[in-house]
PDB file of C-alpha atoms and ligand atoms in Angstrom:
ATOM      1  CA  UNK U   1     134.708  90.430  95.036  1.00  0.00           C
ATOM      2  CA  UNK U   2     131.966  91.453  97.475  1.00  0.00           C
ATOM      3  CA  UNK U   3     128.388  91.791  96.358  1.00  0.00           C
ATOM      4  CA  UNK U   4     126.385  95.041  96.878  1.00  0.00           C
ATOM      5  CA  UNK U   5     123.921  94.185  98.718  1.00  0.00           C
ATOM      6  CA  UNK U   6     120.392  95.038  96.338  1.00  0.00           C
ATOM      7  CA  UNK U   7     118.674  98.347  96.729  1.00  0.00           C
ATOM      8  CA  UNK U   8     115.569  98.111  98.444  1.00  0.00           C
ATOM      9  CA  UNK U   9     112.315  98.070  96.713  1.00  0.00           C
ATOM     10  CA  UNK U  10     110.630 101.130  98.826  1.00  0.00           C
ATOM     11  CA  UNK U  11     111.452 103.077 101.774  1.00  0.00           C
ATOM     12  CA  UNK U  12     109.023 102.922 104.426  1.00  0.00           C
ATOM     13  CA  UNK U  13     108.779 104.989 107.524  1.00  0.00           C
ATOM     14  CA  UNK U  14     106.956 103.668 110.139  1.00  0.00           C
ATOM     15  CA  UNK U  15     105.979 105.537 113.303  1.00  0.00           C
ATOM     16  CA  UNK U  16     104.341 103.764 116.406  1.00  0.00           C
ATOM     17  CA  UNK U  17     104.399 103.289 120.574  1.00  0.00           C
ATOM     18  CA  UNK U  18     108.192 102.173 122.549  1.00  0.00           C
ATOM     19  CA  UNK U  19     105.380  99.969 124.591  1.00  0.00           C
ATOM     20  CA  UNK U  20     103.158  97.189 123.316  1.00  0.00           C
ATOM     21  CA  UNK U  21      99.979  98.939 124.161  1.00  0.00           C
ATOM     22  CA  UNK U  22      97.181  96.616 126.193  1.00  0.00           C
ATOM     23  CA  UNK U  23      95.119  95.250 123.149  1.00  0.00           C
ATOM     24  CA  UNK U  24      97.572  92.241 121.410  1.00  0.00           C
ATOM     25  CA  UNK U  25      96.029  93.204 117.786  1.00  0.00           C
ATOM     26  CA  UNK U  26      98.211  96.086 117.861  1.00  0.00           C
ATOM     27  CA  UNK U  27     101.591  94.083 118.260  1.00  0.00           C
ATOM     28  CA  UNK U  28     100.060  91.337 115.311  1.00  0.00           C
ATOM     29  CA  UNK U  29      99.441  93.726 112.856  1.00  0.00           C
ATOM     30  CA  UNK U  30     102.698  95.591 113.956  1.00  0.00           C
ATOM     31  CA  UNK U  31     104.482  91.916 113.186  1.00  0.00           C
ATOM     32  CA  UNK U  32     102.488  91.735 110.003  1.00  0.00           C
ATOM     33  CA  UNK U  33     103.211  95.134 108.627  1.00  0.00           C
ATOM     34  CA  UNK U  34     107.289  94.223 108.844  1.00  0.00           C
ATOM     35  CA  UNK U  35     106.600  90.237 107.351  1.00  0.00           C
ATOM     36  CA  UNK U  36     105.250  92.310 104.262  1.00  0.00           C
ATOM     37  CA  UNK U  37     108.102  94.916 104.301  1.00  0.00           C
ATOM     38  CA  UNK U  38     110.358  92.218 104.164  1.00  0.00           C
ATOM     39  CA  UNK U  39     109.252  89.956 101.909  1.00  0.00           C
ATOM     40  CA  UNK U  40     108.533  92.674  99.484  1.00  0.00           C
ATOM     41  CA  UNK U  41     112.425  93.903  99.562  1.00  0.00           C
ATOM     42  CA  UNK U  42     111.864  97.024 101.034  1.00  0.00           C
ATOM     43  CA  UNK U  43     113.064  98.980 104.070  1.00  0.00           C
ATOM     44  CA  UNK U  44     111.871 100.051 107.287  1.00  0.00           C
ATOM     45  CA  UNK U  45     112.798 103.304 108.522  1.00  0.00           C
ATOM     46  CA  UNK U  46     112.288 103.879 112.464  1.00  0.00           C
ATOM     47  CA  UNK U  47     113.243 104.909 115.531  1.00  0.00           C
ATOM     48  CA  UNK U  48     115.701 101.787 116.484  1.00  0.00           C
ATOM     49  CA  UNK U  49     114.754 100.819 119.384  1.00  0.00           C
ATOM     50  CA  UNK U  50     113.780  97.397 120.855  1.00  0.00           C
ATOM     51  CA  UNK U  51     110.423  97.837 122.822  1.00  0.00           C
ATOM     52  CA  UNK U  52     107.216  97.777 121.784  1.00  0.00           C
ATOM     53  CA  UNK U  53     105.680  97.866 119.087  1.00  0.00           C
ATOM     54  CA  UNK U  54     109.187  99.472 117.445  1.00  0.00           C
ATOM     55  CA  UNK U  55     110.612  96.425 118.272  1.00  0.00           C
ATOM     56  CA  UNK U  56     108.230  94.077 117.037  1.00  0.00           C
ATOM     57  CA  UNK U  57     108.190  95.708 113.393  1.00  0.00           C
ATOM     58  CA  UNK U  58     112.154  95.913 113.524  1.00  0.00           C
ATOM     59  CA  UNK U  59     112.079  91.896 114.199  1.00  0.00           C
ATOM     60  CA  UNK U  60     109.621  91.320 111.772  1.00  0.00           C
ATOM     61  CA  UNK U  61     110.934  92.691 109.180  1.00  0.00           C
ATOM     62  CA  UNK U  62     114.528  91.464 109.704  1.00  0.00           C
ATOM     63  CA  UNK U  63     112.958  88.107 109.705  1.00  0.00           C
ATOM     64  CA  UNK U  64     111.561  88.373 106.607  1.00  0.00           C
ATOM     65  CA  UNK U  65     114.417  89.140 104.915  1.00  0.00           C
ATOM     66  CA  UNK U  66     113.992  93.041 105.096  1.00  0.00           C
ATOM     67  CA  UNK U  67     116.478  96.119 105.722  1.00  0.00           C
ATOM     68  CA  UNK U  68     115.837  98.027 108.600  1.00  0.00           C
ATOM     69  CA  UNK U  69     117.149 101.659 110.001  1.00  0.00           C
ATOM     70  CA  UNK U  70     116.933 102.307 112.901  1.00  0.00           C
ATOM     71  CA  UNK U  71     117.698 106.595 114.111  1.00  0.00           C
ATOM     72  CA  UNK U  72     117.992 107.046 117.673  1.00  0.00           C
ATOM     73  CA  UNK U  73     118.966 109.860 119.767  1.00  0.00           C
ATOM     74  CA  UNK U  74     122.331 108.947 122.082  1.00  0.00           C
ATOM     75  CA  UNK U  75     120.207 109.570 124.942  1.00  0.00           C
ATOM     76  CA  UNK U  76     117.651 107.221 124.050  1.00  0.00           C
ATOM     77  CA  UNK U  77     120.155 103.893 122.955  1.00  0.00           C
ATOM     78  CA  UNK U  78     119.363 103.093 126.925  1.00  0.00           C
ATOM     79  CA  UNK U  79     115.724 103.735 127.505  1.00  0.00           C
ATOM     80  CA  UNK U  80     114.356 102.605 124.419  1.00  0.00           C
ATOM     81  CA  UNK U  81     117.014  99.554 124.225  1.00  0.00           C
ATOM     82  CA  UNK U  82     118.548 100.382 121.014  1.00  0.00           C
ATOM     83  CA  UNK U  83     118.451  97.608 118.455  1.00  0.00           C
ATOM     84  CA  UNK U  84     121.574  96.360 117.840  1.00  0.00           C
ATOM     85  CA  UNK U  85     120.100  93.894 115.168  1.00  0.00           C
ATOM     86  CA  UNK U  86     118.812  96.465 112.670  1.00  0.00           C
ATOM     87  CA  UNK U  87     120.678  96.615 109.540  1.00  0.00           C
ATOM     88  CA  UNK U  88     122.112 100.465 109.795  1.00  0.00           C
ATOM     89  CA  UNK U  89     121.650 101.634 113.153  1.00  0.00           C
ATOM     90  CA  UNK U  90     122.136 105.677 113.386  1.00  0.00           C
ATOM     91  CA  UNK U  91     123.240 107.218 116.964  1.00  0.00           C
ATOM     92  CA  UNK U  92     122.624 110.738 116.239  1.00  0.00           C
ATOM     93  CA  UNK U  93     122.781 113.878 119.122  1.00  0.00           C
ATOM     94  CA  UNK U  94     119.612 114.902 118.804  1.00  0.00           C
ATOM     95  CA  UNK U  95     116.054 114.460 118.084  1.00  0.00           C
ATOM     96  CA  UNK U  96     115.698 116.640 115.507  1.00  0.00           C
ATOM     97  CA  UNK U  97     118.460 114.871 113.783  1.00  0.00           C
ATOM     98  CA  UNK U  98     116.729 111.924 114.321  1.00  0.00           C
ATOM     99  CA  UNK U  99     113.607 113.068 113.052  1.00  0.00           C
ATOM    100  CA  UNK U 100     115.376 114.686 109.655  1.00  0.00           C
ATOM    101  CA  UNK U 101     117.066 111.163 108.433  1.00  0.00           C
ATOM    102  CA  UNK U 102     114.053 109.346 109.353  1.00  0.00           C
ATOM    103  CA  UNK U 103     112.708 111.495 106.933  1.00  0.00           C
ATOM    104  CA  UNK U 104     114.865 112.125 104.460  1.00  0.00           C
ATOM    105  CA  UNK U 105     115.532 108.420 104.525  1.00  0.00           C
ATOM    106  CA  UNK U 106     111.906 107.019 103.803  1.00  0.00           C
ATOM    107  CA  UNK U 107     109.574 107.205 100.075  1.00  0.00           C
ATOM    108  CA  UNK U 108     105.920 107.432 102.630  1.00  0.00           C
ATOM    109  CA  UNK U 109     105.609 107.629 106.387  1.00  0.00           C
ATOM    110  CA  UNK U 110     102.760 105.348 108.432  1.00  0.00           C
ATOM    111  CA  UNK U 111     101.695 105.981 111.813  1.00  0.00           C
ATOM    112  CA  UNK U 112     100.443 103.142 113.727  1.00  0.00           C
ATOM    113  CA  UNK U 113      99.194 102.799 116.985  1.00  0.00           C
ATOM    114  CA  UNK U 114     101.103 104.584 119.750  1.00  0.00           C
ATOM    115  CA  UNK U 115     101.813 107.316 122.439  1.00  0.00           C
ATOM    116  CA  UNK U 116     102.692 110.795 122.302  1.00  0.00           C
ATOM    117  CA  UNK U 117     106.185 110.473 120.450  1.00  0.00           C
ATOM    118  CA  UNK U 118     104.116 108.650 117.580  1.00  0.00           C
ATOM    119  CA  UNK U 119     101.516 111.673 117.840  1.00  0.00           C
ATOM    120  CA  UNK U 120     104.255 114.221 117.814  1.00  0.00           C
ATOM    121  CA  UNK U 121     106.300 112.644 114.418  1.00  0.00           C
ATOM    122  CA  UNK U 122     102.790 112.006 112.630  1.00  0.00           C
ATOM    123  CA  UNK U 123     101.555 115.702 113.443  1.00  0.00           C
ATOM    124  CA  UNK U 124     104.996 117.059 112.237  1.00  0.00           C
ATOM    125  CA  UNK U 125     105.398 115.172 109.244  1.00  0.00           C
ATOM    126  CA  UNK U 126     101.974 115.884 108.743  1.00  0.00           C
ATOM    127  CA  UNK U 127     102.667 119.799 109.200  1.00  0.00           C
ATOM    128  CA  UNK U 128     105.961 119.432 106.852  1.00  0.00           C
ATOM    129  CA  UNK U 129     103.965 118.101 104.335  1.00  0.00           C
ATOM    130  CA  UNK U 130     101.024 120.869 104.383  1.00  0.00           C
ATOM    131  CA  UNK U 131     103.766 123.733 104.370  1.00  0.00           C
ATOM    132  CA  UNK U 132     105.551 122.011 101.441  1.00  0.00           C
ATOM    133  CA  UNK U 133     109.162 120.349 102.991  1.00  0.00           C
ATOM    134  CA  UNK U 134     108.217 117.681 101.316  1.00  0.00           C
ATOM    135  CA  UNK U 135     105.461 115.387  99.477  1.00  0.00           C
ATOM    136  CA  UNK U 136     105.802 112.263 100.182  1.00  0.00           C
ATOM    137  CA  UNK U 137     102.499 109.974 101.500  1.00  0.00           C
ATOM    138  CA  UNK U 138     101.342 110.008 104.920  1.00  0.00           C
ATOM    139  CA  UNK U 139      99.075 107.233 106.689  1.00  0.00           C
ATOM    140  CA  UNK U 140      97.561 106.978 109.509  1.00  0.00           C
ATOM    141  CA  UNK U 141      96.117 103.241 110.918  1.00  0.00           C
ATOM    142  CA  UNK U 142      93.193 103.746 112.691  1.00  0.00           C
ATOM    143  CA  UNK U 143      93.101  99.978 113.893  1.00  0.00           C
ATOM    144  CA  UNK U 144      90.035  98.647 116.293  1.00  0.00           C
ATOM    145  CA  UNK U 145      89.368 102.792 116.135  1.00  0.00           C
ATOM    146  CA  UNK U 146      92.246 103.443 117.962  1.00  0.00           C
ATOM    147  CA  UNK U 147      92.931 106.914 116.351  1.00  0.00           C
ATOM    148  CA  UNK U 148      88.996 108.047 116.288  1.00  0.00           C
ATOM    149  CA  UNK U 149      88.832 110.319 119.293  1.00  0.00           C
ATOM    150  CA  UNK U 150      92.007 111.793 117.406  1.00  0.00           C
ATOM    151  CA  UNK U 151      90.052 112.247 114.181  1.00  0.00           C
ATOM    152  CA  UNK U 152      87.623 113.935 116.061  1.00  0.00           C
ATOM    153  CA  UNK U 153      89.647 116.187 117.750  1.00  0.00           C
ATOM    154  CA  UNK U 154      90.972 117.074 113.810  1.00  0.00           C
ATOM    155  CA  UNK U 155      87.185 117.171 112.612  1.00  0.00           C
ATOM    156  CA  UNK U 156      86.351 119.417 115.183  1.00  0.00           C
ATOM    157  CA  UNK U 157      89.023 121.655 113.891  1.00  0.00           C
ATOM    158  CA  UNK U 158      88.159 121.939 110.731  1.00  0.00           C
ATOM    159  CA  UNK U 159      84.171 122.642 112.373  1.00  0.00           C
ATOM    160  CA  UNK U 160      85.965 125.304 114.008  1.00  0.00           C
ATOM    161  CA  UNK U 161      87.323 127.099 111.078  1.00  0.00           C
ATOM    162  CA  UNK U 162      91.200 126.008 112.194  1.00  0.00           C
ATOM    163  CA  UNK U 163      91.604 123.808 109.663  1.00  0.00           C
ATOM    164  CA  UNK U 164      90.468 122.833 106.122  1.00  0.00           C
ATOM    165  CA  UNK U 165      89.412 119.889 104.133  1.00  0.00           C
ATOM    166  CA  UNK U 166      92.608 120.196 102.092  1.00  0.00           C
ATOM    167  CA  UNK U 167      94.395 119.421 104.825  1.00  0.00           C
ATOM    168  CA  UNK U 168      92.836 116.392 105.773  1.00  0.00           C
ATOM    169  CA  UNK U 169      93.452 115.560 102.375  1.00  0.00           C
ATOM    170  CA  UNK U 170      97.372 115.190 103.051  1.00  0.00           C
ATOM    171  CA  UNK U 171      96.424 112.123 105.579  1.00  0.00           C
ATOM    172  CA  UNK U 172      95.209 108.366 104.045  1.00  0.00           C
ATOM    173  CA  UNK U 173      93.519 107.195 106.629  1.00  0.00           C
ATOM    174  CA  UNK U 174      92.969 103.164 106.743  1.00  0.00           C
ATOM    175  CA  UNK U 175      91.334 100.581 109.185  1.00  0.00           C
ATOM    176  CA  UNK U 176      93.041  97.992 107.789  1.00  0.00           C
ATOM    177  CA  UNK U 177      96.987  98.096 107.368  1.00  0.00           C
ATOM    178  CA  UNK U 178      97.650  96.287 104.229  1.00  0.00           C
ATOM    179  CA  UNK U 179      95.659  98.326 101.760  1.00  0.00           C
ATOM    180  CA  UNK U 180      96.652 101.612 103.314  1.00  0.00           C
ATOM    181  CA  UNK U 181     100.694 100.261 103.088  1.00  0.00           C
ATOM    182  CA  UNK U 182      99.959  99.611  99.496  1.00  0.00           C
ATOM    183  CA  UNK U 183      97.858 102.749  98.862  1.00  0.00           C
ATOM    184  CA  UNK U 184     101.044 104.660  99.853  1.00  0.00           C
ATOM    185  CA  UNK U 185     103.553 102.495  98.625  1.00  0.00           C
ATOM    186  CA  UNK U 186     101.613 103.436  94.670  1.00  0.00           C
ATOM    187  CA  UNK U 187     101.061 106.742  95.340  1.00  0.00           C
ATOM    188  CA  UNK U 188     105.299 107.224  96.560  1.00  0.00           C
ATOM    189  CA  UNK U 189     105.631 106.010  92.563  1.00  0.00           C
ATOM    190  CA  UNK U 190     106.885 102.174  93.247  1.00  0.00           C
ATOM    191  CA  UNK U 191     105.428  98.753  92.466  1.00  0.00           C
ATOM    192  CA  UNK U 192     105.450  96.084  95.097  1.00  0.00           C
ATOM    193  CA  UNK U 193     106.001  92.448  94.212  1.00  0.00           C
ATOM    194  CA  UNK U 194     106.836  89.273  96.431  1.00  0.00           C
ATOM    195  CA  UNK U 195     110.417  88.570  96.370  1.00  0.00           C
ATOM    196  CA  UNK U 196     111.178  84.975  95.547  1.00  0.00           C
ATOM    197  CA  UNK U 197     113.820  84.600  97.740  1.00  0.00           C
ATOM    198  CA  UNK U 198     111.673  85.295 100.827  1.00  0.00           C
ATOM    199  CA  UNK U 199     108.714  82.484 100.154  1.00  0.00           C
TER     200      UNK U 199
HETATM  201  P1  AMP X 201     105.643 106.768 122.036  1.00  0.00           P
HETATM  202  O1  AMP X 201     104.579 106.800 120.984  1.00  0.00           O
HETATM  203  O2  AMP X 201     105.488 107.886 123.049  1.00  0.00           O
HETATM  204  O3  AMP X 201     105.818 105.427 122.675  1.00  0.00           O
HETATM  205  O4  AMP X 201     107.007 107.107 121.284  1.00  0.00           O
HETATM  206  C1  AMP X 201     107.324 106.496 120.075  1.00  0.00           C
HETATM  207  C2  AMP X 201     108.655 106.987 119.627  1.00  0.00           C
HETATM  208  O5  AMP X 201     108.570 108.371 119.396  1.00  0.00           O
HETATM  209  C3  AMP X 201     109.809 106.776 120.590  1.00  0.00           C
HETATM  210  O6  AMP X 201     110.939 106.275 119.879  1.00  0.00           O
HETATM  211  C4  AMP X 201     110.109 108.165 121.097  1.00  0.00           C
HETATM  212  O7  AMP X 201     111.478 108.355 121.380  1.00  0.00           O
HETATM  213  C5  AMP X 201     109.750 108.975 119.890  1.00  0.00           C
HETATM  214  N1  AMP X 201     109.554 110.379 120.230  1.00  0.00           N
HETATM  215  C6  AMP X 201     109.179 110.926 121.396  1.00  0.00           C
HETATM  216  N2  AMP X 201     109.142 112.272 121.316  1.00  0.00           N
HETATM  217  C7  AMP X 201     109.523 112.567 120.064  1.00  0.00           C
HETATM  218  C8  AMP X 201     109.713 113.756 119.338  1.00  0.00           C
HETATM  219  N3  AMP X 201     109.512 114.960 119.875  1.00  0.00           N
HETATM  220  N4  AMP X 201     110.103 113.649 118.066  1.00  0.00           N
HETATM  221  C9  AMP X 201     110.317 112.448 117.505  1.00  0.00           C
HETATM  222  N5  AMP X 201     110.160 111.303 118.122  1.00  0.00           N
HETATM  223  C10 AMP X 201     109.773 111.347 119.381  1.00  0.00           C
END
């Protein structure tokens, strides 16, 4: 008879760059934050390709023994080298569709380092969030300061009467990836332990 394959422990959605980036902490940490996925049973949600930093958090976690979605637009299985590896791979028409299952598909969403496709999902999912389409956790890793001039740009918003403290509230905001992954991880409701299988 075959075995189901065990739910995963936590659904995480993780947006970042479809290029390494020039500063090699970025692709470490991006390795790191899959390892942990993985060998916590949970599951990455992405966008499914193979480059950059996508790729490197796909690997990672597969590695480690995690389950990983990947959602990517038809037009985009070329450019961004779709990743045949991940565990459910999701051709869908569009980017919006792509950007609903991502959603609907993950228990917190975490933004690391990237371009503007990682600036447009975090602001959106951001923007969901604040008008209520959903409440799940949001993060954003401001590694070596990468997102500060971005903070700023929000600060000065808020100094500008276009925005409010309430809805900076709606972002975590972490230097250091592994207490902001378990920050949201707790506040999505779920517990995360080491699987055995994975040491
Ligand atoms: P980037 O940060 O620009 O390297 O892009 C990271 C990912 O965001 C890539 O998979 C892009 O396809 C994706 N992306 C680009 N534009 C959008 C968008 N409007 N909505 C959702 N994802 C996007």
């Amino acid at each position: 008879m075959p075995m189901t394959p065990p739910s995963p422990a936590f659904s995480v959605c993780i947006y970042c760059g479809s290029r390494p980036g020039n500063n090699a902490a970025f692709a470490a940490t991006a390795a790191q934050v899959g390892k942990w996925i993985g060998r916590h049973g949970g599951q990455l949600v992405y966008g499914g390709g193979r480059s950059g930093l996508m790729g490197v958090v796909a690997d990672a976690t597969l590695a480690a023994g995690g389950r990983v979605v990947g959602v990517i637009p038809r037009s985009l299985v070329e450019r961004e080298h779709a990743h045949t590896g991940c565990t459910e791979l999701i051709v869908v028409e569009t980017m919006h569709e792509r950007k609903r299952i991502m959603a609907e598909r993950a228990d917190t969403f975490v933004a690391l380092p990237g371009g503007i496709g990682t600036f447009e999902e975090l602001f959106e999912t951001w923007t969901w969030r604040q008008l209520g389409y959903h409440d799940k956790p949001l993060g954003l890793l401001n590694q070596d300061g990468y997102y500060d001039a971005l903070l700023a740009l929000v600060r000065h918003s808020v100094a500008n009467g276009f925005m409010d403290g309430s809805q900076l509230r709606l972002i975590e905001v972490g230097a250091e990836w592994q207490p902001l992954l378990e920050r949201l991880i707790g506040a999505a409701g779920f517990t995360t332990t080491v699987q055995l299988d994975t040491l």
